[in-house]
């Protein structure tokens, strides 16, 4: 029942809402493709900063969970202060460990797809405002990086194009 309820809400949808303040992000490119991202002064009502990488010729409207490279959480120590995607992943892992029940057991195939879409190599941090990652380069195209702030309801800010790229 729980997963079916969550699936009926807009909590996990990529919804950009004009009232969500865009983030201020410092982005640095280091040696070996290492990227560092620092979220400057996140607002109290924002639980996370999502960082995405996509080929430079891709329309930003096509960004999805599969393009995530990092999630920064200044809080994140409890479900109500976590990024909604990470909160779902945490709940699914706990449910599977305790009862061997996942979203698909409730017929919540969409939620199962959301969890499965999160990249294995995506990094996240808790109680921090910065993270370093080594994204997988695209075999043929330059990657551009984008960020969006997210509140506890899954509402996102407008995309911020970050001043770093990654060559093939």
PDB file of C-alpha atoms in Angstrom:
ATOM      1  CA  UNK A   1       0.000   0.000   0.000  1.00  0.00           C
ATOM      2  CA  UNK A   2       2.789   2.422   0.917  1.00  0.00           C
ATOM      3  CA  UNK A   3       4.487   2.311  -2.478  1.00  0.00           C
ATOM      4  CA  UNK A   4       1.167   2.609  -4.310  1.00  0.00           C
ATOM      5  CA  UNK A   5       0.455   5.746  -2.262  1.00  0.00           C
ATOM      6  CA  UNK A   6       3.863   7.262  -3.100  1.00  0.00           C
ATOM      7  CA  UNK A   7       3.400   6.435  -6.753  1.00  0.00           C
ATOM      8  CA  UNK A   8       0.157   8.451  -6.787  1.00  0.00           C
ATOM      9  CA  UNK A   9       1.964  11.604  -5.607  1.00  0.00           C
ATOM     10  CA  UNK A  10       4.108  14.026  -7.644  1.00  0.00           C
ATOM     11  CA  UNK A  11       6.961  13.658  -5.107  1.00  0.00           C
ATOM     12  CA  UNK A  12       9.428  12.084  -7.551  1.00  0.00           C
ATOM     13  CA  UNK A  13       8.504  13.997 -10.701  1.00  0.00           C
ATOM     14  CA  UNK A  14      11.011  16.416 -12.197  1.00  0.00           C
ATOM     15  CA  UNK A  15       8.963  19.561 -11.629  1.00  0.00           C
ATOM     16  CA  UNK A  16      10.647  22.913 -12.018  1.00  0.00           C
ATOM     17  CA  UNK A  17       8.740  25.468  -9.971  1.00  0.00           C
ATOM     18  CA  UNK A  18       9.349  29.220 -10.383  1.00  0.00           C
ATOM     19  CA  UNK A  19       9.249  29.784  -6.595  1.00  0.00           C
ATOM     20  CA  UNK A  20      12.229  27.501  -5.928  1.00  0.00           C
ATOM     21  CA  UNK A  21      15.309  29.705  -5.734  1.00  0.00           C
ATOM     22  CA  UNK A  22      18.080  28.707  -8.182  1.00  0.00           C
ATOM     23  CA  UNK A  23      21.274  27.514  -6.505  1.00  0.00           C
ATOM     24  CA  UNK A  24      24.610  29.275  -6.474  1.00  0.00           C
ATOM     25  CA  UNK A  25      27.227  26.645  -7.280  1.00  0.00           C
ATOM     26  CA  UNK A  26      30.993  26.775  -7.593  1.00  0.00           C
ATOM     27  CA  UNK A  27      32.318  24.153 -10.000  1.00  0.00           C
ATOM     28  CA  UNK A  28      35.973  23.283 -10.504  1.00  0.00           C
ATOM     29  CA  UNK A  29      37.669  20.858 -12.843  1.00  0.00           C
ATOM     30  CA  UNK A  30      40.735  19.082 -11.515  1.00  0.00           C
ATOM     31  CA  UNK A  31      43.203  16.581 -12.895  1.00  0.00           C
ATOM     32  CA  UNK A  32      42.031  13.259 -14.307  1.00  0.00           C
ATOM     33  CA  UNK A  33      38.491  14.443 -14.993  1.00  0.00           C
ATOM     34  CA  UNK A  34      37.759  15.135 -11.314  1.00  0.00           C
ATOM     35  CA  UNK A  35      34.975  17.659 -10.813  1.00  0.00           C
ATOM     36  CA  UNK A  36      34.282  19.455  -7.546  1.00  0.00           C
ATOM     37  CA  UNK A  37      30.979  21.133  -6.803  1.00  0.00           C
ATOM     38  CA  UNK A  38      30.266  23.438  -3.863  1.00  0.00           C
ATOM     39  CA  UNK A  39      26.774  24.706  -3.025  1.00  0.00           C
ATOM     40  CA  UNK A  40      27.006  28.267  -1.751  1.00  0.00           C
ATOM     41  CA  UNK A  41      24.467  29.285   0.925  1.00  0.00           C
ATOM     42  CA  UNK A  42      21.651  26.766   0.341  1.00  0.00           C
ATOM     43  CA  UNK A  43      18.278  27.960   1.584  1.00  0.00           C
ATOM     44  CA  UNK A  44      16.703  26.224   4.574  1.00  0.00           C
ATOM     45  CA  UNK A  45      13.772  25.003   2.474  1.00  0.00           C
ATOM     46  CA  UNK A  46      16.085  23.251  -0.013  1.00  0.00           C
ATOM     47  CA  UNK A  47      17.150  19.713   0.875  1.00  0.00           C
ATOM     48  CA  UNK A  48      19.505  18.950  -1.989  1.00  0.00           C
ATOM     49  CA  UNK A  49      21.465  20.041  -5.001  1.00  0.00           C
ATOM     50  CA  UNK A  50      21.363  17.665  -7.951  1.00  0.00           C
ATOM     51  CA  UNK A  51      24.244  17.745 -10.436  1.00  0.00           C
ATOM     52  CA  UNK A  52      23.665  16.323 -13.928  1.00  0.00           C
ATOM     53  CA  UNK A  53      25.984  15.665 -16.894  1.00  0.00           C
ATOM     54  CA  UNK A  54      24.756  15.339 -20.470  1.00  0.00           C
ATOM     55  CA  UNK A  55      26.122  15.637 -24.010  1.00  0.00           C
ATOM     56  CA  UNK A  56      26.444  19.300 -24.944  1.00  0.00           C
ATOM     57  CA  UNK A  57      24.047  18.956 -27.891  1.00  0.00           C
ATOM     58  CA  UNK A  58      21.251  17.469 -25.753  1.00  0.00           C
ATOM     59  CA  UNK A  59      18.279  19.676 -24.887  1.00  0.00           C
ATOM     60  CA  UNK A  60      18.283  20.409 -21.151  1.00  0.00           C
ATOM     61  CA  UNK A  61      14.574  19.449 -21.053  1.00  0.00           C
ATOM     62  CA  UNK A  62      15.642  15.841 -21.682  1.00  0.00           C
ATOM     63  CA  UNK A  63      17.668  15.584 -18.461  1.00  0.00           C
ATOM     64  CA  UNK A  64      16.544  12.722 -16.248  1.00  0.00           C
ATOM     65  CA  UNK A  65      17.709  10.602 -13.334  1.00  0.00           C
ATOM     66  CA  UNK A  66      20.075   8.673 -15.600  1.00  0.00           C
ATOM     67  CA  UNK A  67      22.128  11.876 -16.065  1.00  0.00           C
ATOM     68  CA  UNK A  68      22.742  12.399 -12.332  1.00  0.00           C
ATOM     69  CA  UNK A  69      26.384  12.425 -11.262  1.00  0.00           C
ATOM     70  CA  UNK A  70      26.017  13.780  -7.718  1.00  0.00           C
ATOM     71  CA  UNK A  71      23.543  14.845  -5.056  1.00  0.00           C
ATOM     72  CA  UNK A  72      24.644  17.201  -2.287  1.00  0.00           C
ATOM     73  CA  UNK A  73      22.580  17.223   0.919  1.00  0.00           C
ATOM     74  CA  UNK A  74      23.393  19.819   3.608  1.00  0.00           C
ATOM     75  CA  UNK A  75      21.168  17.761   5.938  1.00  0.00           C
ATOM     76  CA  UNK A  76      20.108  14.339   4.767  1.00  0.00           C
ATOM     77  CA  UNK A  77      20.339  12.579   8.103  1.00  0.00           C
ATOM     78  CA  UNK A  78      16.607  11.756   8.097  1.00  0.00           C
ATOM     79  CA  UNK A  79      14.059  11.068   5.368  1.00  0.00           C
ATOM     80  CA  UNK A  80      12.443  14.510   5.703  1.00  0.00           C
ATOM     81  CA  UNK A  81      15.789  16.235   5.029  1.00  0.00           C
ATOM     82  CA  UNK A  82      16.888  13.922   2.201  1.00  0.00           C
ATOM     83  CA  UNK A  83      16.634  14.397  -1.516  1.00  0.00           C
ATOM     84  CA  UNK A  84      13.370  12.651  -2.508  1.00  0.00           C
ATOM     85  CA  UNK A  85      15.142  10.251  -4.902  1.00  0.00           C
ATOM     86  CA  UNK A  86      17.626   9.230  -2.211  1.00  0.00           C
ATOM     87  CA  UNK A  87      14.837   8.961   0.368  1.00  0.00           C
ATOM     88  CA  UNK A  88      13.014   6.546  -1.947  1.00  0.00           C
ATOM     89  CA  UNK A  89      16.183   4.532  -2.535  1.00  0.00           C
ATOM     90  CA  UNK A  90      16.744   4.382   1.244  1.00  0.00           C
ATOM     91  CA  UNK A  91      13.146   3.261   1.906  1.00  0.00           C
ATOM     92  CA  UNK A  92      13.297   0.589  -0.798  1.00  0.00           C
ATOM     93  CA  UNK A  93      16.609  -0.761   0.535  1.00  0.00           C
ATOM     94  CA  UNK A  94      15.259  -0.865   4.106  1.00  0.00           C
ATOM     95  CA  UNK A  95      12.010  -2.522   2.999  1.00  0.00           C
ATOM     96  CA  UNK A  96      13.875  -5.128   0.955  1.00  0.00           C
ATOM     97  CA  UNK A  97      16.235  -5.877   3.854  1.00  0.00           C
ATOM     98  CA  UNK A  98      13.491  -6.164   6.479  1.00  0.00           C
ATOM     99  CA  UNK A  99      10.551  -7.664   4.555  1.00  0.00           C
ATOM    100  CA  UNK A 100      11.873  -8.522   1.076  1.00  0.00           C
ATOM    101  CA  UNK A 101       9.222  -6.186  -0.339  1.00  0.00           C
ATOM    102  CA  UNK A 102       9.944  -3.584  -3.011  1.00  0.00           C
ATOM    103  CA  UNK A 103       7.769  -1.205  -5.030  1.00  0.00           C
ATOM    104  CA  UNK A 104       6.925  -3.839  -7.643  1.00  0.00           C
ATOM    105  CA  UNK A 105       5.228  -5.923  -4.909  1.00  0.00           C
ATOM    106  CA  UNK A 106       2.646  -3.129  -4.572  1.00  0.00           C
ATOM    107  CA  UNK A 107       2.306  -2.780  -8.325  1.00  0.00           C
ATOM    108  CA  UNK A 108       4.330   0.444  -8.126  1.00  0.00           C
ATOM    109  CA  UNK A 109       6.387  -0.267 -11.232  1.00  0.00           C
ATOM    110  CA  UNK A 110       7.017   3.431 -11.841  1.00  0.00           C
ATOM    111  CA  UNK A 111       8.764   3.777  -8.458  1.00  0.00           C
ATOM    112  CA  UNK A 112      10.814   0.672  -9.175  1.00  0.00           C
ATOM    113  CA  UNK A 113      11.871   2.259 -12.478  1.00  0.00           C
ATOM    114  CA  UNK A 114      12.818   5.510 -10.695  1.00  0.00           C
ATOM    115  CA  UNK A 115      15.106   3.651  -8.291  1.00  0.00           C
ATOM    116  CA  UNK A 116      16.599   1.559 -11.098  1.00  0.00           C
ATOM    117  CA  UNK A 117      17.265   4.720 -13.165  1.00  0.00           C
ATOM    118  CA  UNK A 118      19.634   6.143 -10.542  1.00  0.00           C
ATOM    119  CA  UNK A 119      23.168   5.609 -11.853  1.00  0.00           C
ATOM    120  CA  UNK A 120      25.281   3.142  -9.899  1.00  0.00           C
ATOM    121  CA  UNK A 121      28.246   5.520  -9.927  1.00  0.00           C
ATOM    122  CA  UNK A 122      26.236   8.538  -8.766  1.00  0.00           C
ATOM    123  CA  UNK A 123      27.780   9.948  -5.599  1.00  0.00           C
ATOM    124  CA  UNK A 124      25.954  11.661  -2.783  1.00  0.00           C
ATOM    125  CA  UNK A 125      26.917  13.274   0.468  1.00  0.00           C
ATOM    126  CA  UNK A 126      25.133  13.945   3.736  1.00  0.00           C
ATOM    127  CA  UNK A 127      25.657  16.970   5.994  1.00  0.00           C
ATOM    128  CA  UNK A 128      27.939  18.598   3.459  1.00  0.00           C
ATOM    129  CA  UNK A 129      27.751  21.356   0.881  1.00  0.00           C
ATOM    130  CA  UNK A 130      30.435  20.033  -1.447  1.00  0.00           C
ATOM    131  CA  UNK A 131      31.393  16.898  -3.319  1.00  0.00           C
ATOM    132  CA  UNK A 132      34.038  15.673  -5.758  1.00  0.00           C
ATOM    133  CA  UNK A 133      33.287  13.154  -8.488  1.00  0.00           C
ATOM    134  CA  UNK A 134      34.981  11.608 -11.506  1.00  0.00           C
ATOM    135  CA  UNK A 135      32.173  11.395 -14.068  1.00  0.00           C
ATOM    136  CA  UNK A 136      32.218   8.830 -16.844  1.00  0.00           C
ATOM    137  CA  UNK A 137      33.155  10.689 -20.062  1.00  0.00           C
ATOM    138  CA  UNK A 138      30.939  10.296 -23.114  1.00  0.00           C
ATOM    139  CA  UNK A 139      32.766   8.268 -25.803  1.00  0.00           C
ATOM    140  CA  UNK A 140      32.195  10.882 -28.532  1.00  0.00           C
ATOM    141  CA  UNK A 141      30.744  14.094 -27.120  1.00  0.00           C
ATOM    142  CA  UNK A 142      31.669  16.829 -24.671  1.00  0.00           C
ATOM    143  CA  UNK A 143      29.609  16.703 -21.476  1.00  0.00           C
ATOM    144  CA  UNK A 144      28.036  19.817 -20.008  1.00  0.00           C
ATOM    145  CA  UNK A 145      27.060  20.017 -16.344  1.00  0.00           C
ATOM    146  CA  UNK A 146      23.859  21.372 -14.838  1.00  0.00           C
ATOM    147  CA  UNK A 147      22.559  21.824 -11.303  1.00  0.00           C
ATOM    148  CA  UNK A 148      19.159  22.326  -9.698  1.00  0.00           C
ATOM    149  CA  UNK A 149      18.125  22.868  -6.084  1.00  0.00           C
ATOM    150  CA  UNK A 150      15.371  20.594  -4.761  1.00  0.00           C
ATOM    151  CA  UNK A 151      13.004  20.982  -1.804  1.00  0.00           C
ATOM    152  CA  UNK A 152      11.515  18.210   0.349  1.00  0.00           C
ATOM    153  CA  UNK A 153       8.462  18.041  -1.942  1.00  0.00           C
ATOM    154  CA  UNK A 154      10.592  17.252  -4.991  1.00  0.00           C
ATOM    155  CA  UNK A 155      10.086  20.699  -6.519  1.00  0.00           C
ATOM    156  CA  UNK A 156      13.143  21.882  -8.440  1.00  0.00           C
ATOM    157  CA  UNK A 157      14.671  25.205  -9.358  1.00  0.00           C
ATOM    158  CA  UNK A 158      15.489  26.181 -12.912  1.00  0.00           C
ATOM    159  CA  UNK A 159      18.589  24.523 -14.385  1.00  0.00           C
ATOM    160  CA  UNK A 160      21.881  26.272 -13.759  1.00  0.00           C
ATOM    161  CA  UNK A 161      24.533  25.609 -16.390  1.00  0.00           C
ATOM    162  CA  UNK A 162      27.830  25.025 -14.600  1.00  0.00           C
ATOM    163  CA  UNK A 163      31.128  26.432 -15.934  1.00  0.00           C
ATOM    164  CA  UNK A 164      32.821  23.046 -16.463  1.00  0.00           C
ATOM    165  CA  UNK A 165      32.816  20.495 -19.287  1.00  0.00           C
ATOM    166  CA  UNK A 166      34.298  17.042 -19.792  1.00  0.00           C
ATOM    167  CA  UNK A 167      35.813  16.047 -23.132  1.00  0.00           C
ATOM    168  CA  UNK A 168      35.548  12.500 -24.556  1.00  0.00           C
TER     169      UNK A 168
END
